[in-house]
Short mmCIF file of C-alpha atoms in Angstrom, two decimals:
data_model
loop_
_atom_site.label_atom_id
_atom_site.label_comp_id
_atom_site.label_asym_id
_atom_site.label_seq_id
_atom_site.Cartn_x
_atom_site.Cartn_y
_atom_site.Cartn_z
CA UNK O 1 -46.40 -26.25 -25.66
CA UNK O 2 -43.27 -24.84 -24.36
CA UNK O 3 -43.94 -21.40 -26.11
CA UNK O 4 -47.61 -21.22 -24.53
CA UNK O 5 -46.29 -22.23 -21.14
CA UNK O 6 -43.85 -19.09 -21.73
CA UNK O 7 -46.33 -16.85 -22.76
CA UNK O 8 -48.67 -17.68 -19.90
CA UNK O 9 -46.26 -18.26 -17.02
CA UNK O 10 -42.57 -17.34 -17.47
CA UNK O 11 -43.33 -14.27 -19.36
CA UNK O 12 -45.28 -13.06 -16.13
CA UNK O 13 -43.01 -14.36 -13.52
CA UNK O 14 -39.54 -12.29 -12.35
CA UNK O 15 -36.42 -13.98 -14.80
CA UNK O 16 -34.63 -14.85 -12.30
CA UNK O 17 -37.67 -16.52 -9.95
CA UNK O 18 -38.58 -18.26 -13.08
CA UNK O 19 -35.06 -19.69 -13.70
CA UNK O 20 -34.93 -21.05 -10.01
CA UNK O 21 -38.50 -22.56 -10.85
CA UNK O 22 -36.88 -24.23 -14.17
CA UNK O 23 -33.58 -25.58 -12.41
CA UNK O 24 -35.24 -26.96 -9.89
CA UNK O 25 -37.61 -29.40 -12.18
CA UNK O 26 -34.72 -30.00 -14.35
CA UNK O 27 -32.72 -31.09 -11.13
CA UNK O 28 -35.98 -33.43 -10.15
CA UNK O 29 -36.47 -34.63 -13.49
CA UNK O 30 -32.66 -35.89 -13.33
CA UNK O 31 -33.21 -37.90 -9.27
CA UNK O 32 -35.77 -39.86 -11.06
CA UNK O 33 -35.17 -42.42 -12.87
CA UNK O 34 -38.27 -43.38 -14.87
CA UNK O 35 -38.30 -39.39 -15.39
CA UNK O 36 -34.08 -39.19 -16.63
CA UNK O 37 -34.65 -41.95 -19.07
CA UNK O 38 -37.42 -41.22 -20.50
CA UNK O 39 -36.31 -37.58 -21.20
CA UNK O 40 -32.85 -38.32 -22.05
CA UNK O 41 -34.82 -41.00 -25.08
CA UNK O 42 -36.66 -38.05 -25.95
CA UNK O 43 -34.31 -34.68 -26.06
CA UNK O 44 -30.68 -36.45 -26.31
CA UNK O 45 -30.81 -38.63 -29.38
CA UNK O 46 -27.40 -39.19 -30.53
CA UNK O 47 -25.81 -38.51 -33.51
CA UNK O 48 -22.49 -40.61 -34.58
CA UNK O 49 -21.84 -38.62 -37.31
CA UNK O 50 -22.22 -35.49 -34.90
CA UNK O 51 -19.14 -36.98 -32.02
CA UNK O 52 -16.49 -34.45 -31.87
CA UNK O 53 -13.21 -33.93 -30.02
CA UNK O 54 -11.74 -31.13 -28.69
CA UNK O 55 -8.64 -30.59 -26.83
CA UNK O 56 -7.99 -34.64 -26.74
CA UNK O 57 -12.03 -35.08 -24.90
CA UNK O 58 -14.38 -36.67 -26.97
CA UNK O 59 -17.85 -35.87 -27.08
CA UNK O 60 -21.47 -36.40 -28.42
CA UNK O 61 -21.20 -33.76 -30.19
CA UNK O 62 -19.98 -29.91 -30.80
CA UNK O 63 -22.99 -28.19 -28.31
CA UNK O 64 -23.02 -27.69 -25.32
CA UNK O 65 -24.42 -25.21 -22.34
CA UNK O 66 -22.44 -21.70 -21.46
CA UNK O 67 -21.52 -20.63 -18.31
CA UNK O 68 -23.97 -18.85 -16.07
CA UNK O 69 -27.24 -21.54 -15.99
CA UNK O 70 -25.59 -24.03 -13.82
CA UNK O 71 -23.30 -21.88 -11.62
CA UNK O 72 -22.66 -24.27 -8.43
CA UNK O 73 -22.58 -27.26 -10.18
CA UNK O 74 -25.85 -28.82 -9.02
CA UNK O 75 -27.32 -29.90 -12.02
CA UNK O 76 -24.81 -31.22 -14.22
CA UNK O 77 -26.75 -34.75 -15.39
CA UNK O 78 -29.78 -32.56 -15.82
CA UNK O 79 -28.60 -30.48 -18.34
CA UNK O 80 -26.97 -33.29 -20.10
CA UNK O 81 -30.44 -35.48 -19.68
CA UNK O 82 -31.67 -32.34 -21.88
CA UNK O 83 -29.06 -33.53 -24.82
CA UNK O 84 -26.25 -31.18 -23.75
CA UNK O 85 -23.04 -32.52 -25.56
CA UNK O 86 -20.63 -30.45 -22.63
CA UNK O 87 -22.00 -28.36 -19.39
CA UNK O 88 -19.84 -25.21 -18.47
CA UNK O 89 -20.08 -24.55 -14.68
CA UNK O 90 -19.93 -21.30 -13.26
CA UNK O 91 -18.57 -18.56 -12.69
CA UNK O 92 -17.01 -19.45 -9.93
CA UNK O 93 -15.12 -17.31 -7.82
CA UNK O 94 -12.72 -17.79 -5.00
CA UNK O 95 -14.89 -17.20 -2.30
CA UNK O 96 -19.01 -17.31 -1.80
CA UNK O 97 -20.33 -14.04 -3.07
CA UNK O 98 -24.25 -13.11 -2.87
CA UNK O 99 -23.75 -11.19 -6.03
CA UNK O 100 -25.36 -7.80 -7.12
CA UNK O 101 -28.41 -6.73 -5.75
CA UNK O 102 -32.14 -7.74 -7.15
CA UNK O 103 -33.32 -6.96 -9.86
CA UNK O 104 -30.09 -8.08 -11.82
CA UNK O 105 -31.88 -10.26 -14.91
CA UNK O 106 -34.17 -8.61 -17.78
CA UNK O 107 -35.91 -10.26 -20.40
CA UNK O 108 -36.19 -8.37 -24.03
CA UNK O 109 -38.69 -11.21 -25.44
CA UNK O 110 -39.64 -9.02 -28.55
CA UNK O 111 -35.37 -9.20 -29.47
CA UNK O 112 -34.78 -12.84 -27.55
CA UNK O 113 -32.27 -11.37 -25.74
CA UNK O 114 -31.62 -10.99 -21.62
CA UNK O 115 -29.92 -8.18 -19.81
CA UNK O 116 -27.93 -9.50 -16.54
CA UNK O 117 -25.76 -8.15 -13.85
CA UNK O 118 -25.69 -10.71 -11.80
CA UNK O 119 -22.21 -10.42 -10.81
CA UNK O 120 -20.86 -14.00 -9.88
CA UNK O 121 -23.42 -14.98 -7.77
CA UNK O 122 -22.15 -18.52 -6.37
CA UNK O 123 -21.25 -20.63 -3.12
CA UNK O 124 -17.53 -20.17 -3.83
CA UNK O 125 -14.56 -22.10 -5.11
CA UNK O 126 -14.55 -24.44 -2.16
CA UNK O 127 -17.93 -25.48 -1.91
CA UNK O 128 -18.02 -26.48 -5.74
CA UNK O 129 -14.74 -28.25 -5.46
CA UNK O 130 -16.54 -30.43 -3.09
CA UNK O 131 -20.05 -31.06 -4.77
CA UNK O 132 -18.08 -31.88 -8.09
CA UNK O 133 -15.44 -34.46 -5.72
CA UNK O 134 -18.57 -36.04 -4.64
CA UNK O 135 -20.64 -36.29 -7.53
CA UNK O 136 -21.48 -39.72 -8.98
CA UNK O 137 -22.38 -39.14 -12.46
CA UNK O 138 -25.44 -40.26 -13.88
CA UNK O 139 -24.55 -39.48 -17.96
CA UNK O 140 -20.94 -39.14 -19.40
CA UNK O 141 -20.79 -35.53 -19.48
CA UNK O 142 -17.71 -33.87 -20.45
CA UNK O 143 -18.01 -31.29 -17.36
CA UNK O 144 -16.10 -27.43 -17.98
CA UNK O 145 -15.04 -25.51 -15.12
CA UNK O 146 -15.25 -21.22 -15.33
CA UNK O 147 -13.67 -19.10 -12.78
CA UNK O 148 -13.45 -15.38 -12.33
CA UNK O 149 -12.76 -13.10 -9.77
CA UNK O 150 -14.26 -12.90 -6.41
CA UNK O 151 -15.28 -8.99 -6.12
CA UNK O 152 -13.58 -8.05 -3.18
CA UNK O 153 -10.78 -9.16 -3.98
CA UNK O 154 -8.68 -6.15 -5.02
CA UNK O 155 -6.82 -6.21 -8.56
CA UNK O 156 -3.72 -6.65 -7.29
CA UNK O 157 -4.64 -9.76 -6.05
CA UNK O 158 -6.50 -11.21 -8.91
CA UNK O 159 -3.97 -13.69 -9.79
CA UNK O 160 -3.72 -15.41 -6.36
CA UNK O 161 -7.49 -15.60 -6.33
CA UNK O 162 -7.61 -17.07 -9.32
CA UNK O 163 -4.85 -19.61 -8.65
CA UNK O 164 -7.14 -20.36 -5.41
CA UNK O 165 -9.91 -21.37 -7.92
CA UNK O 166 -7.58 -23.48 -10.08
CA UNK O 167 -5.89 -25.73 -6.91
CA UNK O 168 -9.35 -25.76 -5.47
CA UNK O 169 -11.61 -27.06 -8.95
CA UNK O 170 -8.92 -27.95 -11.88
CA UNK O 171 -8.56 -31.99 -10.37
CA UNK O 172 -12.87 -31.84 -10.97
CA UNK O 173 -12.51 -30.15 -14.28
CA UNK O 174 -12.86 -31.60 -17.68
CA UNK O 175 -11.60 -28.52 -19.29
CA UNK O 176 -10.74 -24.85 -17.35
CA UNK O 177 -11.87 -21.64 -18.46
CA UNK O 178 -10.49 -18.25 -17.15
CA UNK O 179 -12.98 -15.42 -17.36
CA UNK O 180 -11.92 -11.99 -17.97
CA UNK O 181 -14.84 -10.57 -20.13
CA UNK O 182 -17.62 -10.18 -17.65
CA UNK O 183 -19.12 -6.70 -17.53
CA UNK O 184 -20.47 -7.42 -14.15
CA UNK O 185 -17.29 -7.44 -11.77
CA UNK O 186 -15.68 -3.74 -11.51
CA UNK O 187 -11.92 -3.99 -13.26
CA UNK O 188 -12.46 -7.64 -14.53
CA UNK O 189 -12.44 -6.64 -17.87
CA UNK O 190 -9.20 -5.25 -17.64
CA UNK O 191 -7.52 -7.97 -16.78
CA UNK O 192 -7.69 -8.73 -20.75
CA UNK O 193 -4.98 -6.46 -21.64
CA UNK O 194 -2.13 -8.46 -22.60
CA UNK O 195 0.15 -7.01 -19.77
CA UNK O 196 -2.40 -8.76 -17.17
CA UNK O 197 -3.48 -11.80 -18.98
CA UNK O 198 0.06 -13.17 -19.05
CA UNK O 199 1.08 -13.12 -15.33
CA UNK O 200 -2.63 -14.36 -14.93
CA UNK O 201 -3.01 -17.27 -17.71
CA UNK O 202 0.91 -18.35 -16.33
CA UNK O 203 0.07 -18.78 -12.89
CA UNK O 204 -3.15 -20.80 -13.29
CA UNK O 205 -1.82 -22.73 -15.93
CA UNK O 206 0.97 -23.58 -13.64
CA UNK O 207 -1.17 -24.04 -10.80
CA UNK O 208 -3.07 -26.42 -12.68
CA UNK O 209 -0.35 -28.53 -13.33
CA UNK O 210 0.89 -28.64 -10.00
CA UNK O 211 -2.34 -30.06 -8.70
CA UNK O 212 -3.08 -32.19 -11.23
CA UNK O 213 -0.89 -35.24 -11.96
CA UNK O 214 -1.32 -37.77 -14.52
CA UNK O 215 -2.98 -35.30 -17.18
CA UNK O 216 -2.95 -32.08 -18.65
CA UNK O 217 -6.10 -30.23 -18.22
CA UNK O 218 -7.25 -28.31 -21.03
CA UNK O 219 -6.73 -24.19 -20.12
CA UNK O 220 -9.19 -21.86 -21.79
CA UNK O 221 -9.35 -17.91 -21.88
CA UNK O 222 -13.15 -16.25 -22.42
CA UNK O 223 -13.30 -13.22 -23.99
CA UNK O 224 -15.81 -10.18 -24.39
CA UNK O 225 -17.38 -9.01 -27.63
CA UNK O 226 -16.37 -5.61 -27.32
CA UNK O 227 -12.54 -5.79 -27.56
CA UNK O 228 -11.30 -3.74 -30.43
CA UNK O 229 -9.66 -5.92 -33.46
CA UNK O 230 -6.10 -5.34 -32.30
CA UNK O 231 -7.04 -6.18 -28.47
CA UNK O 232 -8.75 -9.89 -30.12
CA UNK O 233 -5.51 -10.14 -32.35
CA UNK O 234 -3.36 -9.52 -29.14
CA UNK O 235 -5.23 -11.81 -27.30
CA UNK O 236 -5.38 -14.71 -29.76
CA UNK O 237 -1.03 -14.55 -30.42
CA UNK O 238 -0.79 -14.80 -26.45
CA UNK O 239 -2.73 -17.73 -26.59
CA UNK O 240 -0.41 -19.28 -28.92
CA UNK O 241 2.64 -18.20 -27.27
CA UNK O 242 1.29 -19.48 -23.58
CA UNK O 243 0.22 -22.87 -25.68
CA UNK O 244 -3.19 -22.02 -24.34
CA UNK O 245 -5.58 -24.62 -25.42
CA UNK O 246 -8.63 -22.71 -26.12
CA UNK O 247 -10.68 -19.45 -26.64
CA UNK O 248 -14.16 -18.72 -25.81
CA UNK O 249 -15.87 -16.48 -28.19
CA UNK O 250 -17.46 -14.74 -26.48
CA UNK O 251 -19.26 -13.52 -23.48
CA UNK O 252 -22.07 -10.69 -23.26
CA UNK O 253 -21.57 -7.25 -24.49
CA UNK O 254 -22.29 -3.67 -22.92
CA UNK O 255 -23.11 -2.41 -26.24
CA UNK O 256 -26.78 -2.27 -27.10
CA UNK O 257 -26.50 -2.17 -31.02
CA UNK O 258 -29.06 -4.56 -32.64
CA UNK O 259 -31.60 -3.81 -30.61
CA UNK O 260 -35.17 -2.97 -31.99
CA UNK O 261 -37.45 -0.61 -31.32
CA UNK O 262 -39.87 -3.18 -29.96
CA UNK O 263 -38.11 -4.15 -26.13
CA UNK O 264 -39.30 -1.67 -23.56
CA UNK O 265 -36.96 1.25 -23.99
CA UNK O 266 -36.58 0.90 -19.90
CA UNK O 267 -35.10 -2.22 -20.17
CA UNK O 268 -32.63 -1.64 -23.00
CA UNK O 269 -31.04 0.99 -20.44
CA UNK O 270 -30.81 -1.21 -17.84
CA UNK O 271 -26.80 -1.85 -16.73
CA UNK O 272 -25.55 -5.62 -17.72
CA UNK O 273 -24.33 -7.54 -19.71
CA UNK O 274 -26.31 -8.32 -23.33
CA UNK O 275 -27.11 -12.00 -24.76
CA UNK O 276 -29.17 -13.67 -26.91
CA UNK O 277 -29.58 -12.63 -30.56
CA UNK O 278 -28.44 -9.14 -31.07
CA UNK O 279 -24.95 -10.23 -30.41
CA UNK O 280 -24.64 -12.98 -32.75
CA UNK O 281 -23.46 -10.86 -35.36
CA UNK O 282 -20.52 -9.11 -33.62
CA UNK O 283 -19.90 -12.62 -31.79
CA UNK O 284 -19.13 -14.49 -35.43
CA UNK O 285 -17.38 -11.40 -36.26
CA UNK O 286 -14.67 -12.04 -33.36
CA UNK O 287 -15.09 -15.95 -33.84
CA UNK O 288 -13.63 -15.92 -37.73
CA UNK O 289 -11.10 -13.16 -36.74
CA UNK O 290 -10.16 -15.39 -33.84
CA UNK O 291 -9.77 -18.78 -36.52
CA UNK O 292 -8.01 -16.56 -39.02
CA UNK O 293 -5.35 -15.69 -36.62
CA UNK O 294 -4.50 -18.86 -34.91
CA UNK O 295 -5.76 -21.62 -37.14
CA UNK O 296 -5.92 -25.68 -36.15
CA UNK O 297 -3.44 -24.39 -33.35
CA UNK O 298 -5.86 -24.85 -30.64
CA UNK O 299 -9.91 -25.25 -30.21
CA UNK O 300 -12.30 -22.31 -30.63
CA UNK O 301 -15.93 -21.94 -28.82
CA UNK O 302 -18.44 -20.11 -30.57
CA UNK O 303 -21.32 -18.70 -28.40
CA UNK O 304 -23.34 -16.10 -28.12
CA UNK O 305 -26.69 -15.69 -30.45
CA UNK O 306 -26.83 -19.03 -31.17
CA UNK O 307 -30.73 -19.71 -31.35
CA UNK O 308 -30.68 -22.80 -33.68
CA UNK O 309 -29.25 -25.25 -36.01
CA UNK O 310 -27.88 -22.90 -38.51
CA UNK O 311 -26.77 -20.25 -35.85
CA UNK O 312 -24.43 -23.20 -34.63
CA UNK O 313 -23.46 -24.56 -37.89
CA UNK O 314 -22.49 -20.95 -39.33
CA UNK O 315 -19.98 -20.72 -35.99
CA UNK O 316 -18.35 -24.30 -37.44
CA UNK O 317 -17.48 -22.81 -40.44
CA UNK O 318 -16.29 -19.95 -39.00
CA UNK O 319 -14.04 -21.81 -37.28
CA UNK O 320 -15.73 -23.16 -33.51
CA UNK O 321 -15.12 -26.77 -32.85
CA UNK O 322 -17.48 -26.30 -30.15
CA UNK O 323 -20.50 -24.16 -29.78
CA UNK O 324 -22.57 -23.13 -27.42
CA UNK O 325 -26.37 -21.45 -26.34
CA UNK O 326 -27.87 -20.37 -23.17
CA UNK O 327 -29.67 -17.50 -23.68
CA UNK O 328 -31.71 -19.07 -26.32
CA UNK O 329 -32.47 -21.88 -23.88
CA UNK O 330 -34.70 -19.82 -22.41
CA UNK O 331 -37.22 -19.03 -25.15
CA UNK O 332 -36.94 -22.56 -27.11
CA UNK O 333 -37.30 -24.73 -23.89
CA UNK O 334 -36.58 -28.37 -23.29
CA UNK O 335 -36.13 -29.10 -27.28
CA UNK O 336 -33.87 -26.68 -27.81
CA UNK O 337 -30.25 -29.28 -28.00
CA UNK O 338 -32.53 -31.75 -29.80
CA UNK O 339 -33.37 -29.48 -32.63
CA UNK O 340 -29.64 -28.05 -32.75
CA UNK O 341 -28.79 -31.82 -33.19
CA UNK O 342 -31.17 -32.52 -35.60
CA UNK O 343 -30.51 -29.47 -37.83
CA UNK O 344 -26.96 -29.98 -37.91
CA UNK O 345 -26.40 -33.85 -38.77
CA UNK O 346 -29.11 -32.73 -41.82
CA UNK O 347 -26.99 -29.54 -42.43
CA UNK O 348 -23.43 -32.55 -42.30
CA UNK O 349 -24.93 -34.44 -44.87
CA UNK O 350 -26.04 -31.70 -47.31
CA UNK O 351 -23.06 -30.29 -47.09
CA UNK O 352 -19.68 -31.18 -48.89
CA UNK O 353 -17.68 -32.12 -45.58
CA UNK O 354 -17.64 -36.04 -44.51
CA UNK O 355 -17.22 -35.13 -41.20
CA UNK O 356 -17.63 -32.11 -38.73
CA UNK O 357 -14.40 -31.28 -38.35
CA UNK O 358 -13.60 -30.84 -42.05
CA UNK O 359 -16.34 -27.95 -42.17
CA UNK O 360 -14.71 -26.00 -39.09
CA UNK O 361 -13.03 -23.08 -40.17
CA UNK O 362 -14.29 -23.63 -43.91
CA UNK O 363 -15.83 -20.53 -44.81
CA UNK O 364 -13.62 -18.37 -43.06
CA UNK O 365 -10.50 -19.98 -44.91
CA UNK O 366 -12.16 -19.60 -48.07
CA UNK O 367 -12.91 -15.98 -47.19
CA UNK O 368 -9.20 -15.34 -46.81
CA UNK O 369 -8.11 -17.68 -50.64
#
């Protein structure tokens, strides 16, 4: 039903209209509570076999939603009502920012991928800070928090903006995550170069800390497909030696390999960032080089082309405790966590592993034997 509905009204509507359209159902769906239960019974089963933890949280399970659906944190409950195991807010950046002009979201349906340049289009650090301080959850949600850089902000100044983000969201944040890898913010991507990550992962992580007492909060880097091996390899050993406690693999891509001949050759061309299928390949490709180089030493995120059950359960044993969709979201609908759920508890018990987090990293450390 979803798939018709697609065909007949979000395949003729603008993306971005018809994600506005979506959010705000989703949003009413969750304010009602005849509506929340009832949809929670039907998309959020829960598995027991499927609970994970990562980085000392413990969750439903491994899946959850990227960055970039939910950017100012308004519909948290909703996605989890839709059987979201974690809900990554953001980008958020230090201060409100309109982001690029319209039209700034494509749709390749024929590849199920999207083109975006939205540029970190969101009501600011301080405005999410307080929607998340007064939020009253509805679901236990483990709830992650991305930043990245406000676009004015020169490059020289990165770090303090991003310490701005930290003081301003880590105390509302379940787990941080600093994003360097967006193609849509001039110089952010730059700011992945070892010589700039360090100053920059040192002062939020000690930002963090200094605002929050009585815990740790979990510190994250997010990284782009398109780093060359040595750049992932350099990246990866100075997240061991800043005792980082996660990586995000990975965010969209510039490249446009994968494609097919089918999308509108207009829309290929268009300037953004790539997601959806065509970069699951390249995305596994960085998560098992990623797992090979650091190990159990700290919690890896697969995302990027995950469309279904075995998309997700390839990136466990690659070596992602935690996975993640959002492009595919778009083109399965409402059942898409369900049917990730499903497939994977089935894929569990075929399997040789008692447990989920004896499959992570399998395949790749049999690849390396």
């Amino acid at each position: 039903m979803y798939k018709l509905f697609f065909q007949l009204v979000f395949k003729r509507m603008d993306p971005e209209r018809a994600h506005h359209l979506a959010f705000r159902w989703i949003r009413l769906a969750a304010r009602v509570p005849v509506l929340r239960t009832f949809a929670a019974a039907a998309l959020a089963p829960r598995y027991e076999e499927l609970r994970t933890e990562a980085f000392g949280l413990r969750m439903h399970g491994p899946f959850g939603l990227a960055a970039g659906f939910d950017k100012n944190a308004v519909a948290i409950d909703g996605m989890s009502m839709l059987g979201f195991d974690h809900v990554e807010i953001g980008t958020v950046t230090g201060e409100p920012q309109p982001g690029n002009p319209k039209n700034r979201l494509f749709r390749l349906v024929a590849d199920r991928a999207l083109i975006n340049r939205m540029g970190f289009n969101n009501e600011g650090s301080a405005a999410v800070a307080e929607r998340l301080a007064a939020r009253r959850p509805v679901f236990r949600t483990t709830v992650g928090v991305n930043i990245g850089k406000t676009k004015a902000v020169p490059e020289a100044e990165a770090v303090a903006d991003y310490v701005k983000s930290t003081e301003r969201l880590a105390a509302h944040a379940d787990y941080l995550v600093v994003n360097v890898s967006s193609p849509n913010t001039p110089g952010l991507r730059d700011l992945q170069a070892t010589e700039s990550l360090r100053p920059l992962l040192s002062a939020v992580r000690e930002a963090a800390d200094r605002t929050v007492t009585g815990r740790r909060v979990p510190l994250l880097v997010k990284i782009a497909p398109d780093l060359a091996d040595d750049d992932i390899d350099a990246v990866a050993d100075l997240a061991v030696e800043l005792g980082l406690d996660g990586i995000i693999a990975t965010n969209t891509t510039i490249a446009r390999d994968g494609l097919g001949l089918r999308s509108d050759a207009s829309l290929v061309k268009e300037a953004g960032g790539l997601s959806g299928a065509p970069l699951k390949e390249r995305s596994l490709t960085v998560l098992s080089r990623l797992y090979a180089r650091v190990g159990t030493r700290m919690t890896l995120v697969g995302v990027g082309g995950v469309e279904n059950a075995e998309d997700a359960w390839q990136r466990i044993l690659a070596g992602a405790t935690l996975v993640q969709g959002y492009s595919a979201f778009i083109y399965e609908g409402p059942f898409y966590a369900r049917a990730v759920h499903k497939g994977l508890a089935a894929r569990l018990a075929a399997s040789p592993y008692a447990t989920l987090a004896e499959a992570v990293g399998a395949e790749t450390r049999k690849a390396a034997q």
